[in-house]
mmCIF file of C-alpha atoms and ligand atoms in Angstrom:
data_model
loop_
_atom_site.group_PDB
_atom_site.id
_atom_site.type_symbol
_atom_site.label_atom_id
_atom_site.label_comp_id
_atom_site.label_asym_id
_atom_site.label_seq_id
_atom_site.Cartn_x
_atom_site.Cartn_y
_atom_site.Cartn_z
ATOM 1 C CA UNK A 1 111.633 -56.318 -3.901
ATOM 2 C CA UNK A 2 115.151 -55.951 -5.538
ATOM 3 C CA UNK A 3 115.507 -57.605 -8.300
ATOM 4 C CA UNK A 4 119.023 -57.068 -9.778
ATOM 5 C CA UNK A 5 118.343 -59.991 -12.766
ATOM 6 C CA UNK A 6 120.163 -58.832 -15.936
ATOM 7 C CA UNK A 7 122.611 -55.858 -14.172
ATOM 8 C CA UNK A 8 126.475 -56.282 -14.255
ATOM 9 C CA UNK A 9 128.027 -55.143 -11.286
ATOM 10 C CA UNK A 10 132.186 -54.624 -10.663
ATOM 11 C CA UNK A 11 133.251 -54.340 -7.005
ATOM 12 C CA UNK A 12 136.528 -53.339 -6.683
ATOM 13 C CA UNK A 13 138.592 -54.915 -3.823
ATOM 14 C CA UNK A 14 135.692 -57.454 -3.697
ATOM 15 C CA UNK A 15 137.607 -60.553 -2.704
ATOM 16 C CA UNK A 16 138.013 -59.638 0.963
ATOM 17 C CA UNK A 17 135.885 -57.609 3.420
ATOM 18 C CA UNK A 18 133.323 -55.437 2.676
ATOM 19 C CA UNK A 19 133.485 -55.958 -1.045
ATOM 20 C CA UNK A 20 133.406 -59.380 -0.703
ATOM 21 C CA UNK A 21 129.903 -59.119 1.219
ATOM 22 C CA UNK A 22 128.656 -56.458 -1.425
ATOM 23 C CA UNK A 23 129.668 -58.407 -4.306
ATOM 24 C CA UNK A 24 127.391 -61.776 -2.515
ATOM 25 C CA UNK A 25 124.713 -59.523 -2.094
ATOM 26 C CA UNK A 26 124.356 -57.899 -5.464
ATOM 27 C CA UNK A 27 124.714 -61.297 -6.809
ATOM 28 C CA UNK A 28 121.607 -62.548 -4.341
ATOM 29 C CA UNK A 29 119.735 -59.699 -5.600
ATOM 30 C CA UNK A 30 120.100 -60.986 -9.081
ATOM 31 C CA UNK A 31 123.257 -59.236 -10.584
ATOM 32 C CA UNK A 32 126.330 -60.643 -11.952
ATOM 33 C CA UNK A 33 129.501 -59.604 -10.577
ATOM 34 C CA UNK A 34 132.780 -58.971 -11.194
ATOM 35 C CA UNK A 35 135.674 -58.947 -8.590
ATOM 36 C CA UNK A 36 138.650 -57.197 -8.564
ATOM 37 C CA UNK A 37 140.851 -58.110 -6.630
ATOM 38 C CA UNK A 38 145.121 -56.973 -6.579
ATOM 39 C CA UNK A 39 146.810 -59.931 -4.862
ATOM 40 C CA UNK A 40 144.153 -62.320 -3.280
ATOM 41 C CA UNK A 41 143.807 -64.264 -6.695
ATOM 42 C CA UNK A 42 142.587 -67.487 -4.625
ATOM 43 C CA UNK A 43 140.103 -65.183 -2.393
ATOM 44 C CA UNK A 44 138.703 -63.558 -5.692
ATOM 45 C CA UNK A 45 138.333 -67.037 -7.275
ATOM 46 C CA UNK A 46 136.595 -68.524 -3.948
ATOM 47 C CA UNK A 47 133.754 -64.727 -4.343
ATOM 48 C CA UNK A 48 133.711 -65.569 -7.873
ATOM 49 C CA UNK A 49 132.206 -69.125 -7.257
ATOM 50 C CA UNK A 50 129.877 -68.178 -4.417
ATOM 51 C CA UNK A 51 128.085 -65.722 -6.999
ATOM 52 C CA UNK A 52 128.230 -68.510 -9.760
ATOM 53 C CA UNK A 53 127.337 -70.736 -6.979
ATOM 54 C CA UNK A 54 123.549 -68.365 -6.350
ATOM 55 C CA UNK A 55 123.347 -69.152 -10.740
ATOM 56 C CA UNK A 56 124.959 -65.536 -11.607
ATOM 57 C CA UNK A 57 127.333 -64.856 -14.034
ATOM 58 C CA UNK A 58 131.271 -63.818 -12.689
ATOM 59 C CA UNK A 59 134.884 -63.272 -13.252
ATOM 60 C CA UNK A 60 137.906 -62.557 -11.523
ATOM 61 C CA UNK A 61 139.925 -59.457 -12.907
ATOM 62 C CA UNK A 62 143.523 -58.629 -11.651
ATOM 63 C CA UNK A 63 144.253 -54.966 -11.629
ATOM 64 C CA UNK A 64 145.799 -52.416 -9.426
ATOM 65 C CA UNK A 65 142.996 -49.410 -9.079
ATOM 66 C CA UNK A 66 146.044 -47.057 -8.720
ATOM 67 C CA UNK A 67 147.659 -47.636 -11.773
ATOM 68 C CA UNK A 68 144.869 -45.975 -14.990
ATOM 69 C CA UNK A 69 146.311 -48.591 -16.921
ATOM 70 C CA UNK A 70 144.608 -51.511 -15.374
ATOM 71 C CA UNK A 71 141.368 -49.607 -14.318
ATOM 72 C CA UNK A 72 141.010 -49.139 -18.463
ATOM 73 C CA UNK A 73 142.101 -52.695 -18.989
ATOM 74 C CA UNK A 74 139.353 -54.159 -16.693
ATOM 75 C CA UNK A 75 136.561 -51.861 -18.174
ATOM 76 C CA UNK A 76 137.742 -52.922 -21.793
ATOM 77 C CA UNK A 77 137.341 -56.831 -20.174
ATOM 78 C CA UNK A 78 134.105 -56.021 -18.475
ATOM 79 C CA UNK A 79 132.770 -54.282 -22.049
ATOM 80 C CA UNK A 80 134.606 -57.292 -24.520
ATOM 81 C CA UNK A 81 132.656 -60.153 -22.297
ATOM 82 C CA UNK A 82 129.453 -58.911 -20.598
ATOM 83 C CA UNK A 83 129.038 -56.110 -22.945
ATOM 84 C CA UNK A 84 127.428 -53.741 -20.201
ATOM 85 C CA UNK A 85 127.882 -52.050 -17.133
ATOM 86 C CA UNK A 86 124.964 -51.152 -14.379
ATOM 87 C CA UNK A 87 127.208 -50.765 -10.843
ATOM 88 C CA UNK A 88 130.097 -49.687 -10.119
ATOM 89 C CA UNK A 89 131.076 -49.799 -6.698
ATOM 90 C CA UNK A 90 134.618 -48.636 -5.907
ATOM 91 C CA UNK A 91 135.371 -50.312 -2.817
ATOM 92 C CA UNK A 92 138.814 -51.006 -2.733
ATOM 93 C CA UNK A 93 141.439 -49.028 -0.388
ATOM 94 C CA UNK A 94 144.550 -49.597 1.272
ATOM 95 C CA UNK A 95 145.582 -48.496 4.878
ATOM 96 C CA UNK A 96 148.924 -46.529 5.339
ATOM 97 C CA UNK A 97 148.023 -45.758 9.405
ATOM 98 C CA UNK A 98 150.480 -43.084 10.261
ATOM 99 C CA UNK A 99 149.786 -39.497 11.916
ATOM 100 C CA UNK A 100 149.961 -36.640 10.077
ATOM 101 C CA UNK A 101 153.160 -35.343 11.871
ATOM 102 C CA UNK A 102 154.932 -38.599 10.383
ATOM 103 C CA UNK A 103 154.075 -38.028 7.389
ATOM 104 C CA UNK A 104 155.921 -37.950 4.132
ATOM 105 C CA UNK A 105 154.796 -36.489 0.819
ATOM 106 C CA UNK A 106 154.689 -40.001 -0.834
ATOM 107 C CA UNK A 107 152.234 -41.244 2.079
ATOM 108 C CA UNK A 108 149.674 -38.621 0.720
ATOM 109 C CA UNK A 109 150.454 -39.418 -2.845
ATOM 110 C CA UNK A 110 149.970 -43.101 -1.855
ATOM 111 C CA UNK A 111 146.799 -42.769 0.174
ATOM 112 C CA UNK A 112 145.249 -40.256 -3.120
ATOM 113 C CA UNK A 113 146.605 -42.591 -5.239
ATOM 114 C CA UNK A 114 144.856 -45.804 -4.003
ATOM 115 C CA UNK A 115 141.756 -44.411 -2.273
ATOM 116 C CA UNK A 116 140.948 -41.247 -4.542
ATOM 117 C CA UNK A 117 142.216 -41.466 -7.918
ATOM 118 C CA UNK A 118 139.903 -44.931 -8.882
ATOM 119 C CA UNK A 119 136.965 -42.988 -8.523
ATOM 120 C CA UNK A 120 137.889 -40.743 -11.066
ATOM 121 C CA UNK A 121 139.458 -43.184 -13.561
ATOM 122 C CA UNK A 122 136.682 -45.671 -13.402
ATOM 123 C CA UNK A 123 133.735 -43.677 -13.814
ATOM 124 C CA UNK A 124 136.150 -41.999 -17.024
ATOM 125 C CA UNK A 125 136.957 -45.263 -18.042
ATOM 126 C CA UNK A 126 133.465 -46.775 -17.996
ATOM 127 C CA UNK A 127 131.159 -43.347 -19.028
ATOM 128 C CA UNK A 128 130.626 -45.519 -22.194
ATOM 129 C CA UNK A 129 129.061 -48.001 -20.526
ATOM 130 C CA UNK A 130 127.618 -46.215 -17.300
ATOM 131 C CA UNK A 131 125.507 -43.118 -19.452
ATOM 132 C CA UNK A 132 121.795 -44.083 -20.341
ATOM 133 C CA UNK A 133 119.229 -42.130 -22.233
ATOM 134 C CA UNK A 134 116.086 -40.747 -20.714
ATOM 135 C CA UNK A 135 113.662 -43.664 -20.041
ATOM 136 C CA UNK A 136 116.644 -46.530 -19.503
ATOM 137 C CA UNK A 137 117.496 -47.890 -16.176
ATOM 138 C CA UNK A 138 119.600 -46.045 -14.348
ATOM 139 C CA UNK A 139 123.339 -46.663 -13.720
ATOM 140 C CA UNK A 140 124.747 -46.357 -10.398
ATOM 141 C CA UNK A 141 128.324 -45.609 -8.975
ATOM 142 C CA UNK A 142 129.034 -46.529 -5.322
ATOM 143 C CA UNK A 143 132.174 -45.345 -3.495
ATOM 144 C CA UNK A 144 132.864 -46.558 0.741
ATOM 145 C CA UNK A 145 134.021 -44.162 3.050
ATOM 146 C CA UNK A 146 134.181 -44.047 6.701
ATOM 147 C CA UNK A 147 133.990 -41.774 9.361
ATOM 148 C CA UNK A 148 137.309 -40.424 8.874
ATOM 149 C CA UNK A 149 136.329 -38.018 6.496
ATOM 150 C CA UNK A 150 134.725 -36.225 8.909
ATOM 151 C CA UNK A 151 136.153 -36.890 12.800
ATOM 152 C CA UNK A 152 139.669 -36.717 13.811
ATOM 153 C CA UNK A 153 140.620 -40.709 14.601
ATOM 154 C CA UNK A 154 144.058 -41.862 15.689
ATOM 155 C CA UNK A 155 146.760 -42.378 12.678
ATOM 156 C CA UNK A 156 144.159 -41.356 9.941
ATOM 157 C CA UNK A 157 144.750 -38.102 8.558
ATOM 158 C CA UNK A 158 145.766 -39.570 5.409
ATOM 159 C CA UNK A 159 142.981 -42.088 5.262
ATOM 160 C CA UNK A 160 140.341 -39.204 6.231
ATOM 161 C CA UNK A 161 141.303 -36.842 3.591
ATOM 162 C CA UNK A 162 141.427 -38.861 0.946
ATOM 163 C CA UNK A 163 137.851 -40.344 2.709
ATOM 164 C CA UNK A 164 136.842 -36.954 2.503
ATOM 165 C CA UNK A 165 138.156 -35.743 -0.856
ATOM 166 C CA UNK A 166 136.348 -39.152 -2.041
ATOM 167 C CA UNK A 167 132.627 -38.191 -0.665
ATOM 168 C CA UNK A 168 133.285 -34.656 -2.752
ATOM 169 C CA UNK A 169 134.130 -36.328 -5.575
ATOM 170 C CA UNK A 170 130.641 -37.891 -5.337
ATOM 171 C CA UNK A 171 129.206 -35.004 -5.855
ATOM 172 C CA UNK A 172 130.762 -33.959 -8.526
ATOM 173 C CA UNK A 173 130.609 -37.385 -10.478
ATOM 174 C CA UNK A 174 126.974 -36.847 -9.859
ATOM 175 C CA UNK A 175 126.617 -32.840 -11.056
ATOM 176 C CA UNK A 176 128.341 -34.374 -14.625
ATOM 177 C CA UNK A 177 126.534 -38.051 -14.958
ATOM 178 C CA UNK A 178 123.273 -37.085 -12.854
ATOM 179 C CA UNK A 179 121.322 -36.202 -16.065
ATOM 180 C CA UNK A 180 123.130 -38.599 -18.191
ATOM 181 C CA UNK A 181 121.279 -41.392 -16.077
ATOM 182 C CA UNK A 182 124.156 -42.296 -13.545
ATOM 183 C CA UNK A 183 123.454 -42.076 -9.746
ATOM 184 C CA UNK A 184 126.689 -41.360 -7.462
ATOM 185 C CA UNK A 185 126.409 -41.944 -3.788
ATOM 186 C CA UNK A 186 128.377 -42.600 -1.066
ATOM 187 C CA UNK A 187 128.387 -45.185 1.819
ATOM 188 C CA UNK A 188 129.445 -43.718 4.661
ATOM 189 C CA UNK A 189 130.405 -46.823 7.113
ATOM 190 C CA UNK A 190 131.092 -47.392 10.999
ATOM 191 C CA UNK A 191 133.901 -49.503 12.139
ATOM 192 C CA UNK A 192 133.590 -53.382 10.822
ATOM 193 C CA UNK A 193 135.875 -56.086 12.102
ATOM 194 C CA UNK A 194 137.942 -56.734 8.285
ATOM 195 C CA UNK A 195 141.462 -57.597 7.220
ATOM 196 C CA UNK A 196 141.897 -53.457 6.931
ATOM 197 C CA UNK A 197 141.187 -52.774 11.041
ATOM 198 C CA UNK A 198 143.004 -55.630 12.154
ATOM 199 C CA UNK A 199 146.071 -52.878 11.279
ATOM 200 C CA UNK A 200 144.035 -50.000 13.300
ATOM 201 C CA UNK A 201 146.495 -49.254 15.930
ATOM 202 C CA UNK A 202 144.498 -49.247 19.108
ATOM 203 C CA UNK A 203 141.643 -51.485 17.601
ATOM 204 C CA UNK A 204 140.915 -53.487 20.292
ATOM 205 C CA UNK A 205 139.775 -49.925 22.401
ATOM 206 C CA UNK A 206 137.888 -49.065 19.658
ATOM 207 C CA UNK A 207 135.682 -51.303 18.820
ATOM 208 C CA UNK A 208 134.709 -52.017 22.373
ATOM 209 C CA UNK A 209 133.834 -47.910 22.575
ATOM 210 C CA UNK A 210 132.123 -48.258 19.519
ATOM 211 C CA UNK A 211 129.557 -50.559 20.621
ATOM 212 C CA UNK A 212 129.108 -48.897 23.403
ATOM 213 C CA UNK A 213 128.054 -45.869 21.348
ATOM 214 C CA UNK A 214 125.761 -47.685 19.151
ATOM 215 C CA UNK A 215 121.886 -46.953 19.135
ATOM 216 C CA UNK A 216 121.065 -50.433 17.662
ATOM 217 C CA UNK A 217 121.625 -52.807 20.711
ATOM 218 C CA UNK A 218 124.051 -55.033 20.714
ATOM 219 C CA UNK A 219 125.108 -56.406 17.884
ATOM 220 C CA UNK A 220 128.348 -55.421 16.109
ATOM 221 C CA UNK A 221 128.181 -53.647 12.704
ATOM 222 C CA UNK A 222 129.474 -56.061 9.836
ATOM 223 C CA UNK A 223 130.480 -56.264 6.565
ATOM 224 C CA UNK A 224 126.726 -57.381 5.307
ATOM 225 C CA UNK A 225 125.177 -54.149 7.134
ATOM 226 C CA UNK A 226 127.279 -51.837 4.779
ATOM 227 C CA UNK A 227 126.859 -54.502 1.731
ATOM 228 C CA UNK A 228 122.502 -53.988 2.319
ATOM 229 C CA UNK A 229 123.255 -50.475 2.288
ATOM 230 C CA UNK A 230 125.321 -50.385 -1.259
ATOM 231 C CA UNK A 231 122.715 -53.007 -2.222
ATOM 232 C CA UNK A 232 120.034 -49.721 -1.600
ATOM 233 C CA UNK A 233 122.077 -47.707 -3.570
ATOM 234 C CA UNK A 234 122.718 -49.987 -6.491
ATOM 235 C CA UNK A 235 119.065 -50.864 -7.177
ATOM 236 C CA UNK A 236 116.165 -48.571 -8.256
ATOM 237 C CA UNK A 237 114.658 -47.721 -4.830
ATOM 238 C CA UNK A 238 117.327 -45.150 -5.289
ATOM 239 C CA UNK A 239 117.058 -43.776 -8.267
ATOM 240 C CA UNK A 240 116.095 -39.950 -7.074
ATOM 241 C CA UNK A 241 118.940 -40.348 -4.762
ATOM 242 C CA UNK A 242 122.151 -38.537 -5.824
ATOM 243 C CA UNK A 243 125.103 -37.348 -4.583
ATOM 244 C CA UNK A 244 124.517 -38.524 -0.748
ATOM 245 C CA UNK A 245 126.510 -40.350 1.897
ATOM 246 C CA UNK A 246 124.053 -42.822 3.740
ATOM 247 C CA UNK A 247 125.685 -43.087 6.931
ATOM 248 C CA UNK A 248 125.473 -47.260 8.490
ATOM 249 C CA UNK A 249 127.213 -47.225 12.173
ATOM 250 C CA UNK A 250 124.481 -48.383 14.739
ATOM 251 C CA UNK A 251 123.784 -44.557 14.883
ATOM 252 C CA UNK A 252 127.313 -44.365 16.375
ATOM 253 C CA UNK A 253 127.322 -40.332 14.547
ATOM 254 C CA UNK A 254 124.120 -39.111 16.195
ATOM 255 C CA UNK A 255 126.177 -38.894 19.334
ATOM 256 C CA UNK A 256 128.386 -36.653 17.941
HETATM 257 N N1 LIG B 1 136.434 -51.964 7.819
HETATM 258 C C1 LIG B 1 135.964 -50.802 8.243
HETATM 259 O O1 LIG B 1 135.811 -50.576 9.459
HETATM 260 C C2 LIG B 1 135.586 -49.732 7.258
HETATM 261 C C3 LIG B 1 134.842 -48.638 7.742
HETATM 262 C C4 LIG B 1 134.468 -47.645 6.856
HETATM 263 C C5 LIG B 1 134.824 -47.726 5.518
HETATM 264 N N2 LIG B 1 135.560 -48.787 5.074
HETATM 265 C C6 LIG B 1 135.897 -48.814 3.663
HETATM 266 O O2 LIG B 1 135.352 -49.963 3.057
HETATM 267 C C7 LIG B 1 136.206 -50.397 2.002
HETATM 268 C C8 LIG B 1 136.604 -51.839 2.215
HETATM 269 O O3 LIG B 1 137.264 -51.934 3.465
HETATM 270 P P1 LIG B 1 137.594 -53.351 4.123
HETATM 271 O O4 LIG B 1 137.761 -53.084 5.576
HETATM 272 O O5 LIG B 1 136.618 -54.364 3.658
HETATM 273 O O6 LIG B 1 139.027 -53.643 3.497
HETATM 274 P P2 LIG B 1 139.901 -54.998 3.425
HETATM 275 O O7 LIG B 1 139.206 -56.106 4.134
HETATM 276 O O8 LIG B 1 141.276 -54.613 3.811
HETATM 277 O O9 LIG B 1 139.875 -55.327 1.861
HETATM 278 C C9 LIG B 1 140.449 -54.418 0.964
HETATM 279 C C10 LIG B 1 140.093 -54.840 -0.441
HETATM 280 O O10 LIG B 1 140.606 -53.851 -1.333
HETATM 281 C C11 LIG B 1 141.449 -54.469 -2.277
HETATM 282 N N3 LIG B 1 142.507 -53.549 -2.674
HETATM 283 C C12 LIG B 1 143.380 -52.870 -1.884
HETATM 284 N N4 LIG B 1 144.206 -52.113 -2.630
HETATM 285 C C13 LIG B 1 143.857 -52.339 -3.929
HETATM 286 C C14 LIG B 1 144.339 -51.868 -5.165
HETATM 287 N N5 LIG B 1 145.361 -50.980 -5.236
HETATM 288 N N6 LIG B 1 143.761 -52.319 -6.302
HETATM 289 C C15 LIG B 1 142.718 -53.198 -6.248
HETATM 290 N N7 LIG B 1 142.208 -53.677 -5.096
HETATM 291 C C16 LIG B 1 142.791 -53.255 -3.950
HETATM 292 C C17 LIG B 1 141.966 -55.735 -1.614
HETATM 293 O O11 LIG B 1 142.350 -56.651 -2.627
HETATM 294 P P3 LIG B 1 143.341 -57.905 -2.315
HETATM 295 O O12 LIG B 1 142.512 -58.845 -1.460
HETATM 296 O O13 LIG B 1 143.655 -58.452 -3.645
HETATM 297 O O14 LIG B 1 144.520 -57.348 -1.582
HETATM 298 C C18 LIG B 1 140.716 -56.158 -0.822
HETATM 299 O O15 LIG B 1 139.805 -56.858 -1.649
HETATM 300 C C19 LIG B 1 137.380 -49.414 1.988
HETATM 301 O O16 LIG B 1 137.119 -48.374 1.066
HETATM 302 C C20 LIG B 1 137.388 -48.887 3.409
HETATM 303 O O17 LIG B 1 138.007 -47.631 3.513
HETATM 304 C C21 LIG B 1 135.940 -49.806 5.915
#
């Protein structure tokens, strides 16, 4: 029923975790992808063939979504050889676990800079190719947060507000590119066994309270769960969805 055939889709941080799953599934849906990636140059490459590998288009792209610079270099790339842009899913984020009491000034400058800042610079840098007329297929903008923008969770203060400062951002990327044909949502997602929680001090506790929580039965959240939910958002199914954060924990939330 989705049929992405045609669409270009860039997934940030898509050679490891959650972006890597996305970036398969938009590609199984018909899109081609692009994967950034900052240092896992063989794990982008390996995503990069699995999407070439389902006959979609792909490329690899090096850049650091901190630094403005290389967000505008890799939307020049992504206009110079596909020419288009239809999703945009801004995946990537780094950890930085510490509590707020520890904190230093350059920790929240860190955490805004990595998990915040992209959102902004990429949909600025790719308007040009992101705005549609009336009529067109719509464009879509995806952003991942987590449940940290919301609940208090050990050692992620930082994470949370830029999680949360992320899901308004959202909203406002959708208030100025709504009526210009751009959908911006947010997927809000449980915990997911990646390279990121593996850092998560007190993991191991976690997870196993987690599923106890969860109003799905048994089986653990993963990284294709979240990637069917951005999937949702990318596609038209979704076009009079705007400016929301679908929440995918097992129902872990309505417990409160
Ligand atoms: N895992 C969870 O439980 C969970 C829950 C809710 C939300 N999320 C969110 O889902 C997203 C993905 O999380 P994950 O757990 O899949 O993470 P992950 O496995 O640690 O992967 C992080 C990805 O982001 C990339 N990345 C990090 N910093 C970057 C930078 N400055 N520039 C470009 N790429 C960068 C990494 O690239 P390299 O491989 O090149 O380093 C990697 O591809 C994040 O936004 C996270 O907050 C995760």
């Amino acid at each position: 029923m989705i049929d992405l055939t045609g669409k270009l889709a860039l997934v940030t941080g898509g050679s490891r975790g959650i972006g890597r799953a996305t970036a398969v599934r938009l590609a199984e849906a018909g899109a081609d992808v692009v994967i950034n990636f900052v240092t896992s140059q063989s794990a982008a490459a390996e995503v990069a063939a699995e999407v070439q590998r389902l006959g979609r288009r792909s490329a690899t792209v090096k850049a650091d979504v901190s630094e403005p610079e290389d967000v505008a270099a890799m939307i020049d790339f992504i206009g110079d050889q596909f020419g288009r842009l239809d999703i945009l899913v801004s995946n990537a984020a780094s950890g930085g676990f510490r509590t707020l009491l520890d904190a230093q000034p350059q920790h929240l400058d860190a955490a805004m800079h990595t998990n915040v800042l992209p959102l902004i610079t990429l949909a600025q840098a790719a308007r040009g190719l992101l705005v549609r007329d009336q009529g067109q297929d719509r464009a879509k903008i995806v952003a991942l947060s987590s449940h940290g923008s919301r609940l208090g969770l050990p050692a992620y203060g930082l994470i949370g507000a830029s999680k949360a400062a992320l899901e308004s951002i959202i909203r406002q990327l959708a208030y100025e590119l709504g009526n210009d044909g751009v959908n911006c949502n947010v997927v809000l997602a449980g915990l997911v066994a990646t390279d990121s929680t593996k850092h998560l001090p007190g993991a191991e506790e976690m997870f196993a309270a987690v599923q106890k929580q969860m109003l799905t039965g048994e089986r653990p959240l993963t990284a294709d769960d979240v990637a069917d939910a951005v999937l949702f958002l990318s596609s038209p199914l979704s076009d009079l969805v705007q400016g929301a954060t679908l929440v995918v924990d097992g129902g872990v939330s309505v417990r409160g």
